[in-house]
PDB file of C-alpha atoms in Angstrom:
ATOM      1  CA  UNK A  19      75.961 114.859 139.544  1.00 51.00           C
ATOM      2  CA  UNK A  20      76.439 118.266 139.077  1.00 49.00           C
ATOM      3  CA  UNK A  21      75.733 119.886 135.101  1.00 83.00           C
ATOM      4  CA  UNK A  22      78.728 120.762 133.380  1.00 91.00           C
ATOM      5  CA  UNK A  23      78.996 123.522 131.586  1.00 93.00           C
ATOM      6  CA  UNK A  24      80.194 122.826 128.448  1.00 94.00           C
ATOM      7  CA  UNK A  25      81.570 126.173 127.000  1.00 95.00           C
ATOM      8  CA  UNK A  26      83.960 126.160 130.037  1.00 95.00           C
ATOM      9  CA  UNK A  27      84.954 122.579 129.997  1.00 96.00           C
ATOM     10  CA  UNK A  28      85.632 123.302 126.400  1.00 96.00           C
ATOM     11  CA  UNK A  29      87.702 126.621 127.494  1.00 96.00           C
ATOM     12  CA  UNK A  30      89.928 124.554 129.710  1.00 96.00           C
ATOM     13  CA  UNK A  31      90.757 121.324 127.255  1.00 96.00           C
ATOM     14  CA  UNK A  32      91.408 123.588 124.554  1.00 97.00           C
ATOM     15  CA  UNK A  33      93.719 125.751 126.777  1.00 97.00           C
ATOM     16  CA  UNK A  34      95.433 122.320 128.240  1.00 96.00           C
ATOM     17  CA  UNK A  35      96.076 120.597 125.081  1.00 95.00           C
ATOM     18  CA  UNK A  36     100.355 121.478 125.143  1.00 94.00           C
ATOM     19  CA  UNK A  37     100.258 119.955 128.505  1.00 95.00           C
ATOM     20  CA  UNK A  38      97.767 117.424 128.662  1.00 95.00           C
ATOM     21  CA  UNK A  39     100.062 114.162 127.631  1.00 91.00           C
ATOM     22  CA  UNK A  40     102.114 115.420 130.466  1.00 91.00           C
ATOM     23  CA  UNK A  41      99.622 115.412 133.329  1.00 93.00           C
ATOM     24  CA  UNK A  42      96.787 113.062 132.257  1.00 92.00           C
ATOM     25  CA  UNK A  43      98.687 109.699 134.399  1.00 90.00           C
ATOM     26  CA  UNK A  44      95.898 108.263 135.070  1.00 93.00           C
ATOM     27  CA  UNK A  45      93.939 108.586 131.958  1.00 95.00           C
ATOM     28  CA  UNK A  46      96.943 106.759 130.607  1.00 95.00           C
ATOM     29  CA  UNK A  47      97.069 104.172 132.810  1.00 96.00           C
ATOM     30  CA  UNK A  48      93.135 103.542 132.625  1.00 97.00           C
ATOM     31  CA  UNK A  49      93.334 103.488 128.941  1.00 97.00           C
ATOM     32  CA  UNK A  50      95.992 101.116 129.035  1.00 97.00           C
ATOM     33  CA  UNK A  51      93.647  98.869 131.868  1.00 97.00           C
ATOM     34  CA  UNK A  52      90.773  99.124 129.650  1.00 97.00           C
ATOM     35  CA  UNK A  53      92.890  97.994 126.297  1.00 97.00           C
ATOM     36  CA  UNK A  54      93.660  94.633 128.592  1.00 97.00           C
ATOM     37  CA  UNK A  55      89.796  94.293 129.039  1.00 96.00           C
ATOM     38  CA  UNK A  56      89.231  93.817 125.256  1.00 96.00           C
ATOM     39  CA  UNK A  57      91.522  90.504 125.290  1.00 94.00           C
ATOM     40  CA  UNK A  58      88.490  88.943 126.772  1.00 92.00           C
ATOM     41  CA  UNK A  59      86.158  90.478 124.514  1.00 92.00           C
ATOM     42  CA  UNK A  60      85.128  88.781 121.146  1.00 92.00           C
ATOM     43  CA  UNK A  61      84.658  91.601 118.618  1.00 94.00           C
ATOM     44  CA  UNK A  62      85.931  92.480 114.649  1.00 95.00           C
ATOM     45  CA  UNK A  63      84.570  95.814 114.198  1.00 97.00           C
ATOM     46  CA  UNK A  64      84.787  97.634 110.925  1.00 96.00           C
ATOM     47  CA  UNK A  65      84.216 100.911 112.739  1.00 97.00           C
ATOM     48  CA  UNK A  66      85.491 102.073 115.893  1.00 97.00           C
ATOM     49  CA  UNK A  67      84.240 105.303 117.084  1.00 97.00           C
ATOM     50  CA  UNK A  68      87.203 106.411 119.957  1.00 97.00           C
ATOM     51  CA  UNK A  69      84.330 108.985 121.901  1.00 98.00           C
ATOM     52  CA  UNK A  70      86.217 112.070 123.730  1.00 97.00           C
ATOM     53  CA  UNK A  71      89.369 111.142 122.554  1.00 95.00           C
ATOM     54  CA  UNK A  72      91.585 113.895 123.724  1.00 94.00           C
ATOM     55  CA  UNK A  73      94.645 113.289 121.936  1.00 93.00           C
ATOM     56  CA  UNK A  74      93.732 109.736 121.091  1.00 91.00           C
ATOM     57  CA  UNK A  75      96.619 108.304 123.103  1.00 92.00           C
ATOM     58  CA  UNK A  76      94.864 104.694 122.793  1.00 93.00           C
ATOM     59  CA  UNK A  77      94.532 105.220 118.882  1.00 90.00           C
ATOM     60  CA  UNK A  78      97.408 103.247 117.816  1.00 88.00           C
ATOM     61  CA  UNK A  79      97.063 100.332 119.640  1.00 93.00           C
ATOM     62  CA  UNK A  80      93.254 100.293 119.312  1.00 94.00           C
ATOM     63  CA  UNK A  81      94.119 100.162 115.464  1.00 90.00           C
ATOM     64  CA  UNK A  82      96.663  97.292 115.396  1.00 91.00           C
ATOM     65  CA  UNK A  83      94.486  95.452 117.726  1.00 95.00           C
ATOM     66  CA  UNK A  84      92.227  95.553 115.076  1.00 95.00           C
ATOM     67  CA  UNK A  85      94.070  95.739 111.575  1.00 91.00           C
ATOM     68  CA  UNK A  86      91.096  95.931 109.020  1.00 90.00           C
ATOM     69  CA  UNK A  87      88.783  98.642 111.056  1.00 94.00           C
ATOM     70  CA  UNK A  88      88.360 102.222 110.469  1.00 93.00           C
ATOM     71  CA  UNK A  89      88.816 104.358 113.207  1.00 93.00           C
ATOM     72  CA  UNK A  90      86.490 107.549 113.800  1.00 94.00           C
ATOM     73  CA  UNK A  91      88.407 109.894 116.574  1.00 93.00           C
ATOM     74  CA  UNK A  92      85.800 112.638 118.014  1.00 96.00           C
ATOM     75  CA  UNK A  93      86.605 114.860 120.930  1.00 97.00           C
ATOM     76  CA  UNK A  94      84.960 118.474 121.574  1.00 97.00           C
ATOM     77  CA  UNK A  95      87.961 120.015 121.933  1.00 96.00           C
ATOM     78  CA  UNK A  96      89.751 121.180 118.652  1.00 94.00           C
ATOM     79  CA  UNK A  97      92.853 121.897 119.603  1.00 95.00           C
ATOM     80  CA  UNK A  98      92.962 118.961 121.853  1.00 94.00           C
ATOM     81  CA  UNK A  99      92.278 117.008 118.174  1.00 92.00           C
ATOM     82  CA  UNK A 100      95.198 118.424 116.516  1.00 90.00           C
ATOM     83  CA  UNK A 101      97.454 116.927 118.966  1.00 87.00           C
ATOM     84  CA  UNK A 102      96.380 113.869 117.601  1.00 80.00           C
ATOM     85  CA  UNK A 103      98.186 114.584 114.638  1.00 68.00           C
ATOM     86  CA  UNK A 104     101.055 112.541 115.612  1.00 59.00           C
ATOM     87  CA  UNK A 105      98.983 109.062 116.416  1.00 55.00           C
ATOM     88  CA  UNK A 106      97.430 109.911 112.915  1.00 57.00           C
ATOM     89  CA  UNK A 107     100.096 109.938 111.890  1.00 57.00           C
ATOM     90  CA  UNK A 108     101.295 106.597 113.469  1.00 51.00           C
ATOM     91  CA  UNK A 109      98.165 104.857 112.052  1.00 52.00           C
ATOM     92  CA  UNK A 110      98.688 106.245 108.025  1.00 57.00           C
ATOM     93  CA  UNK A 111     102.243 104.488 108.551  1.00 48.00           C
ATOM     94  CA  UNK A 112     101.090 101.438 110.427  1.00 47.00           C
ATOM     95  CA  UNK A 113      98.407 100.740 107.391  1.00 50.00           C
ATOM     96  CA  UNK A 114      98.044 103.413 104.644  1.00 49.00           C
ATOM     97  CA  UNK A 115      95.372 105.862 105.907  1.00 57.00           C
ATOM     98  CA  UNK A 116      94.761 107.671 109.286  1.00 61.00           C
ATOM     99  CA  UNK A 117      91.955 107.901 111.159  1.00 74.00           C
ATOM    100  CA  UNK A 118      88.993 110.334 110.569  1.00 86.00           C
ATOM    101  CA  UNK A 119      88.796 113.189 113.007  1.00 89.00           C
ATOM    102  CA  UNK A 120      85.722 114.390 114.213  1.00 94.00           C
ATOM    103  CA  UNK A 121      84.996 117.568 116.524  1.00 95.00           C
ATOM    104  CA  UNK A 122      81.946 117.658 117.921  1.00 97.00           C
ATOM    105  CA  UNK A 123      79.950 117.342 121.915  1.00 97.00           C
ATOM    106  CA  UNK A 124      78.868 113.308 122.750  1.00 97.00           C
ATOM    107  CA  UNK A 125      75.519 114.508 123.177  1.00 97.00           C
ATOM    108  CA  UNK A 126      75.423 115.421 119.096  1.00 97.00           C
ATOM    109  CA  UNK A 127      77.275 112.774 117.434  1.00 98.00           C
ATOM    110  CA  UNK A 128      77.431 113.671 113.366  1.00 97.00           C
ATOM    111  CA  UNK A 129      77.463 110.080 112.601  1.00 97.00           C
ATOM    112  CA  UNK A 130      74.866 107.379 110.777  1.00 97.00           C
ATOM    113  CA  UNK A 131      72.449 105.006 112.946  1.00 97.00           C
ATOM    114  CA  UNK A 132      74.357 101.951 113.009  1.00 97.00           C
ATOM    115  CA  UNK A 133      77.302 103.318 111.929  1.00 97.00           C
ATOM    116  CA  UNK A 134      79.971 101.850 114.502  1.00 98.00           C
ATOM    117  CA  UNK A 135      80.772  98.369 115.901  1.00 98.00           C
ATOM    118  CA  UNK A 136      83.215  99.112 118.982  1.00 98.00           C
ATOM    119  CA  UNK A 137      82.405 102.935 120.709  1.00 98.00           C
ATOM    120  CA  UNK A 138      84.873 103.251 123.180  1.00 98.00           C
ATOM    121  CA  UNK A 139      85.310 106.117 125.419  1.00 98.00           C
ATOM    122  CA  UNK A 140      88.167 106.677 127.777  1.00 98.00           C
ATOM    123  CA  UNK A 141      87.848 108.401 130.916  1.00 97.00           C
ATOM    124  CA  UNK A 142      85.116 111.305 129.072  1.00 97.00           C
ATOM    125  CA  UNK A 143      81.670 110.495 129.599  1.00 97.00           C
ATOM    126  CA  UNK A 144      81.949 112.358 133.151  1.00 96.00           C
ATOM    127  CA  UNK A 145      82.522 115.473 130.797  1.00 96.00           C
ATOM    128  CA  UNK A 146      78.916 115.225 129.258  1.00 96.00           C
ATOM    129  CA  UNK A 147      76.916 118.184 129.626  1.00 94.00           C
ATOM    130  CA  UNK A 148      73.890 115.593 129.456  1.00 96.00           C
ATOM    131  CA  UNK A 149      74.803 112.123 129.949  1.00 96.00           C
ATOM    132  CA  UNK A 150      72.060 110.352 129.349  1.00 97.00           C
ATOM    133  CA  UNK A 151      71.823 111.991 126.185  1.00 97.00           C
ATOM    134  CA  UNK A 152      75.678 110.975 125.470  1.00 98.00           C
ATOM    135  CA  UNK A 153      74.526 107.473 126.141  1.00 98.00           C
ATOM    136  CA  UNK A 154      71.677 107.349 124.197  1.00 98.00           C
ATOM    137  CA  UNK A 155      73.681 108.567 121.021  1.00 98.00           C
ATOM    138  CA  UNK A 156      75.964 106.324 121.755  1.00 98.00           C
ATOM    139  CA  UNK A 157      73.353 103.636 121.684  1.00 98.00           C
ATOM    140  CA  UNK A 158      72.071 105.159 118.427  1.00 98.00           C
ATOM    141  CA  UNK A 159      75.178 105.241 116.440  1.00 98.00           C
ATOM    142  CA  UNK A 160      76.210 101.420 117.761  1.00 98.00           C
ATOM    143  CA  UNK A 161      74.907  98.485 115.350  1.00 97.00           C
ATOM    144  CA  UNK A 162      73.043  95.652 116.628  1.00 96.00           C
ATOM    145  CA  UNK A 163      75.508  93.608 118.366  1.00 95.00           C
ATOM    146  CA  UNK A 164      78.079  96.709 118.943  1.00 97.00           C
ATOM    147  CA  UNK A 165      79.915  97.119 121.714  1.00 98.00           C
ATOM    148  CA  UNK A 166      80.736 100.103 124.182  1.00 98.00           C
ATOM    149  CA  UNK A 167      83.184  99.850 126.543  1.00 98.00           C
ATOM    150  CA  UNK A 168      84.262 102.759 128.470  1.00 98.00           C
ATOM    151  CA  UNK A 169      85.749 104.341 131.748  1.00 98.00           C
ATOM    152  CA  UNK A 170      84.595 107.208 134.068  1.00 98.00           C
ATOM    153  CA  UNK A 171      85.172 109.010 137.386  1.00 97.00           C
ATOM    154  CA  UNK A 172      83.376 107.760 140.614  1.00 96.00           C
ATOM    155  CA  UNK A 173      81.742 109.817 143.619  1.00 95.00           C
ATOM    156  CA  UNK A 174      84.739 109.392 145.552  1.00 95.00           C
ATOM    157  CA  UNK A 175      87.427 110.679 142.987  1.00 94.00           C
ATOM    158  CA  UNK A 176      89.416 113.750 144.865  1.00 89.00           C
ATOM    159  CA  UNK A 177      87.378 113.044 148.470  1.00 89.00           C
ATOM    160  CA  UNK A 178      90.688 114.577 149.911  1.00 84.00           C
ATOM    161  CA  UNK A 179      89.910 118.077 147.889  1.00 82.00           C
ATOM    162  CA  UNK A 180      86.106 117.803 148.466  1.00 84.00           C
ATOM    163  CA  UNK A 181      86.698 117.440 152.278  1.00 82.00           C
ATOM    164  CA  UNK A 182      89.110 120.531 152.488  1.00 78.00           C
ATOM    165  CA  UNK A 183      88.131 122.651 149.901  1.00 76.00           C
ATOM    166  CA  UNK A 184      84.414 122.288 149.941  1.00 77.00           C
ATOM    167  CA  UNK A 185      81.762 120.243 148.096  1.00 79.00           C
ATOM    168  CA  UNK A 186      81.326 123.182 145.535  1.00 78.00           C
ATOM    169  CA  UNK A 187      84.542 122.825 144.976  1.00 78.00           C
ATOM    170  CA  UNK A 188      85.099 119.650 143.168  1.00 85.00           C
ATOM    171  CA  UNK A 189      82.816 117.930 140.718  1.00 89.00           C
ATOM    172  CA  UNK A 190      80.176 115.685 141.686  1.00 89.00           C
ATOM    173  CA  UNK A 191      80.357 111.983 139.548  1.00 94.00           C
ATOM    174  CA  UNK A 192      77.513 109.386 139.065  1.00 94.00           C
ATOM    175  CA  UNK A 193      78.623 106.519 141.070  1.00 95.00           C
ATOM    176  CA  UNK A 194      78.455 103.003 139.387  1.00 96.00           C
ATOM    177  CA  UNK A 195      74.611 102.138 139.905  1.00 95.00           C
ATOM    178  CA  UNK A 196      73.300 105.287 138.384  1.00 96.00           C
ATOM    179  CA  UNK A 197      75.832 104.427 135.318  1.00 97.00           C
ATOM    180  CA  UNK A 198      74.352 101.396 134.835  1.00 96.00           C
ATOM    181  CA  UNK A 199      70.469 102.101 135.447  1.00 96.00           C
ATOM    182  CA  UNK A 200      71.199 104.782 132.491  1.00 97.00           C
ATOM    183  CA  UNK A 201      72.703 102.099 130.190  1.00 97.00           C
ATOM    184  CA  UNK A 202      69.487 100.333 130.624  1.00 96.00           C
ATOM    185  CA  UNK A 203      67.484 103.695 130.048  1.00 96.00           C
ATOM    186  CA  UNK A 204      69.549 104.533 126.914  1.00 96.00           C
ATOM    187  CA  UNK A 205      68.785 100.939 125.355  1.00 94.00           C
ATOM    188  CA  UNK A 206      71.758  99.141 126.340  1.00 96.00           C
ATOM    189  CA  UNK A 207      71.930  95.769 127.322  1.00 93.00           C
ATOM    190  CA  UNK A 208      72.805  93.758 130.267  1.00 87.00           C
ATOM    191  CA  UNK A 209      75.493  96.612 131.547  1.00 95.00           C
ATOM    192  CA  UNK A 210      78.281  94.462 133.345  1.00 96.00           C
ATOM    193  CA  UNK A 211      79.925  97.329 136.093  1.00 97.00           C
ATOM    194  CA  UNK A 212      82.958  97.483 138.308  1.00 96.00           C
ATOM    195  CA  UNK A 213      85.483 100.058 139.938  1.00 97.00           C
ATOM    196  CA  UNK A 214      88.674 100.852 141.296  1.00 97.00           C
ATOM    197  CA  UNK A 215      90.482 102.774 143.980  1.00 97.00           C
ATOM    198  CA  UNK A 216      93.741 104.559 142.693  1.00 96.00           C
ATOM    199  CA  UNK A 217      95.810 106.743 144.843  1.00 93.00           C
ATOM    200  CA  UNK A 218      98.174 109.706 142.828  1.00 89.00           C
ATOM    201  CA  UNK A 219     101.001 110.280 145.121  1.00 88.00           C
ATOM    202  CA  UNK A 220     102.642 113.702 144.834  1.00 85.00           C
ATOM    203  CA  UNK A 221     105.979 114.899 146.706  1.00 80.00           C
ATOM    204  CA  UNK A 222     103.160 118.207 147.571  1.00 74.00           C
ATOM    205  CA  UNK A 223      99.968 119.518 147.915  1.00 69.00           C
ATOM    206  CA  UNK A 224     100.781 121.902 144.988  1.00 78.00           C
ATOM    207  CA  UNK A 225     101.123 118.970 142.726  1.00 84.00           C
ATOM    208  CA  UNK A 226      97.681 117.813 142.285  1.00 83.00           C
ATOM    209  CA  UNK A 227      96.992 121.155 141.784  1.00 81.00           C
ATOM    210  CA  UNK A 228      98.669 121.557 138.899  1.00 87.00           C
ATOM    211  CA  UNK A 229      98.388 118.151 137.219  1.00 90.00           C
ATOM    212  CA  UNK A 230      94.283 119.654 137.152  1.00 88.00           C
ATOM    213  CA  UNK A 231      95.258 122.879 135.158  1.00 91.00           C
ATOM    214  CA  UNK A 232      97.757 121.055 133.086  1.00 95.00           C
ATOM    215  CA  UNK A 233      95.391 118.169 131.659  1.00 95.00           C
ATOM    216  CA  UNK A 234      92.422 120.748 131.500  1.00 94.00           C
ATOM    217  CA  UNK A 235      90.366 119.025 134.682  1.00 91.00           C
ATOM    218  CA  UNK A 236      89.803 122.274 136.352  1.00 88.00           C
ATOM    219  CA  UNK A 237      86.008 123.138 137.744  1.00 87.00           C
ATOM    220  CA  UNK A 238      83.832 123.358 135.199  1.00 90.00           C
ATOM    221  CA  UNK A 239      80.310 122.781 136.994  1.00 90.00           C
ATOM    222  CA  UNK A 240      77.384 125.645 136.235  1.00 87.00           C
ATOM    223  CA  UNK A 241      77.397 126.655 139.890  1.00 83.00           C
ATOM    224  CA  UNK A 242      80.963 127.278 140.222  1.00 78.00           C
ATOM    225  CA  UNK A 243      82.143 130.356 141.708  1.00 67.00           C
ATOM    226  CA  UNK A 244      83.580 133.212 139.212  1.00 61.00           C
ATOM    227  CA  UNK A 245      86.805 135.424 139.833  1.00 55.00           C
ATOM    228  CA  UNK A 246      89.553 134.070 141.823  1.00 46.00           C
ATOM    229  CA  UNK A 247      89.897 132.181 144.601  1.00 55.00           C
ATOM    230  CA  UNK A 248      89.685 133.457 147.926  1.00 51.00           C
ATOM    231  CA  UNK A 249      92.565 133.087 150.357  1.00 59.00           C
ATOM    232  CA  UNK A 250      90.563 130.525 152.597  1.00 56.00           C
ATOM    233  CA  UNK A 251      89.910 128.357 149.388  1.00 55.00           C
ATOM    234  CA  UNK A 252      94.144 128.594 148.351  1.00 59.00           C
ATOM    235  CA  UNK A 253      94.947 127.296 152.735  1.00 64.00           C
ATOM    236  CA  UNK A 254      92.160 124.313 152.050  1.00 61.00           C
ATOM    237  CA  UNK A 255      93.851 123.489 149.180  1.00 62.00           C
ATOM    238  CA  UNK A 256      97.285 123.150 150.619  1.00 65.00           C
ATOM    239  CA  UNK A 257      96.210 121.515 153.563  1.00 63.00           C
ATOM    240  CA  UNK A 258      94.445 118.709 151.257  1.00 63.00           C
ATOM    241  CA  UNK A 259      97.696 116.555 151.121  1.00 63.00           C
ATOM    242  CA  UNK A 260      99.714 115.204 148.775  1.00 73.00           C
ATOM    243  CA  UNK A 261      97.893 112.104 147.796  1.00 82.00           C
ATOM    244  CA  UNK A 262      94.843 112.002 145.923  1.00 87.00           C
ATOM    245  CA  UNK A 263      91.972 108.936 145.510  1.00 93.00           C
ATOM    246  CA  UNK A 264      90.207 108.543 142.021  1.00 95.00           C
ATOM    247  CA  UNK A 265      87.560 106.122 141.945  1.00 97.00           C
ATOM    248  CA  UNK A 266      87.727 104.614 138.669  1.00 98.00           C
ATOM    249  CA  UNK A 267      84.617 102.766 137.335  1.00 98.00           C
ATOM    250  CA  UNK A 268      84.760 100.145 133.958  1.00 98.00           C
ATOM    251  CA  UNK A 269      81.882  99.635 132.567  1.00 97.00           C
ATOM    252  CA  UNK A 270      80.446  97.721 128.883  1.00 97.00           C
ATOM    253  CA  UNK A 271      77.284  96.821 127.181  1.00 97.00           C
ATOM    254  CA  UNK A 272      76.012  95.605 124.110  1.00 97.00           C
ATOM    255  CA  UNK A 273      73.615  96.962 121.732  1.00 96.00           C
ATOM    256  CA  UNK A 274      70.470  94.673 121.201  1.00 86.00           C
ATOM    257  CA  UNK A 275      68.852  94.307 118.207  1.00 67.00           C
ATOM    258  CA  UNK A 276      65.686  96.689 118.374  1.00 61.00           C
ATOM    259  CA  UNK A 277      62.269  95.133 119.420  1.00 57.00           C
ATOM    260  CA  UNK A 278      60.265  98.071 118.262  1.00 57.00           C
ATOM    261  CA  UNK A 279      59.747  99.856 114.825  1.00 56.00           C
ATOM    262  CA  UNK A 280      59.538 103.776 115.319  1.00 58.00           C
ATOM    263  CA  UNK A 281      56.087 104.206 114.746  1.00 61.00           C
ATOM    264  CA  UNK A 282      55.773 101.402 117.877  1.00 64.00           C
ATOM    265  CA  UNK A 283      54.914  98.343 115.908  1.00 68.00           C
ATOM    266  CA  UNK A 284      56.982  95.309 117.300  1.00 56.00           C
ATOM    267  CA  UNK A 285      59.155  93.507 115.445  1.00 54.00           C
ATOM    268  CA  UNK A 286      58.599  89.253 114.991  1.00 54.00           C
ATOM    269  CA  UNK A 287      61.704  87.610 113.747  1.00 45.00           C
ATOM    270  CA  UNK A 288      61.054  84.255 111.697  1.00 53.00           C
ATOM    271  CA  UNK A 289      63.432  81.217 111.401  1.00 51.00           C
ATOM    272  CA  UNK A 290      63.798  78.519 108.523  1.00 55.00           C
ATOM    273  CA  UNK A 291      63.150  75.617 110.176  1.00 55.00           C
ATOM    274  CA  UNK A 292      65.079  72.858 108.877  1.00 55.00           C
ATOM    275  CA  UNK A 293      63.498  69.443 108.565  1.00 54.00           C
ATOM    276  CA  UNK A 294      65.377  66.201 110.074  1.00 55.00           C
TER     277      UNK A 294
END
């Protein structure tokens, strides 16, 4: 997976935040997928942290899912925050206070050790600049018995732009085993995995196109190319079709009690027994 340069990723959410609620279709319908995953999930946090919220478009009905919890909402993009005015909104109706809003990278969260219960993270974490240093501040920030569930792009997201526009065109994406071997590595526990093929249908090639600038998704790796594009790049791009594939991957894991002490000593639980 390519690095991503932060500054510019920044750049283009904060630029895309008018639009984004527009073009983001798929972040929607994700978010909504990965609100139906939590019916199966036993959980009553006390603090959600909503990681790379964008707009917080799952806000709301994160927060009546879960009446009594405090909701954090942290995105690097400020502007993109601000738009979240509305579901804050929402949620100081729905139950007296709105949600605290935080703006700040996922590789630097500003929040205490054990300080969340549910971190959830919609459709961001391919956004990291470092993202095994996203997940292990996720990890760090996650009580014992805390839960992060979370969606991300796959390898094969936009194969149809990769294969006409070039490979340094698009983004490269962890695919699902690396995701999960860095769960492990950031202190996560038993990662459970899965993904999903969706197809955008557009009525033309232009359409994709533009649905990327609107919602901010424009290239953003280190490598890119500066100035504009060159006239072979804007024919590959019209000849990429008007369909696109997004590989979708769900992922969650828990957060284990720790085994070691800083300093490296282990830690030896003790039980009462009770006598028959």
């Amino acid at each position: 997976m390519a690095d991503i340069d932060a500054r510019a990723a920044r750049r283009r959410f904060d630029r895309a935040a008018p639009t984004y609620a527009g073009a983001s279709r798929i972040e929607s319908e994700v978010g909504a997928r990965m609100l139906e995953r939590l019916d199966y999930v036993r959980l009553a946090p006390a603090r959600i942290l909503d990681a790379g919220c964008g707009p917080a478009p799952q806000a709301a009905a994160l927060a009546r899912r879960y009446p009594g919890a405090s909701l954090v909402a942290l995105d690097f993009s400020l502007p993109m925050l601000a738009r979240a005015r509305a579901a804050r909104g929402w949620l100081a109706r729905l139950r007296g206070r709105g949600p605290l809003a935080v703006c700040a990278a996922l590789e630097r969260l500003p929040l205490a050790a054990a300080s969340v219960d549910l971190a959830w993270s919609n459709m961001a974490l391919h956004w990291a600049a470092d993202l095994q240093a996203a997940l292990a501040e996720l990890a760090r920030v996650l009580a014992p018995g805390g839960l992060l569930m979370f969606s991300a792009l796959g390898p094969d997201t936009l194969k149809e732009l990769r294969a006409a526009a070039g490979e340094a065109r698009v983004h490269r994406f962890a695919d699902m085993h690396d995701l999960g071997d860095a769960l492990v590595a950031a202190g996560f526990a038993a990662p459970v995995m899965d993904m999903e093929m969706l197809t955008l249908a557009y009525a033309g090639p232009q359409g994709l196109v533009a649905d990327l600038r609107a919602s901010g998704q424009t290239l953003a790796r280190r490598d890119r190319a500066r100035g504009l594009a060159p006239r072979a790049l804007r024919a590959a791009l019209a000849s990429a079709g008007a369909s696109a594939s997004i590989e979708v991957i769900y992922g969650h894991a828990w957060k284990n009690a720790p085994r070691k002490l800083p300093d490296g000593r282990s830690i030896v639980h003790f039980e009462r027994r009770t006598l028959p």
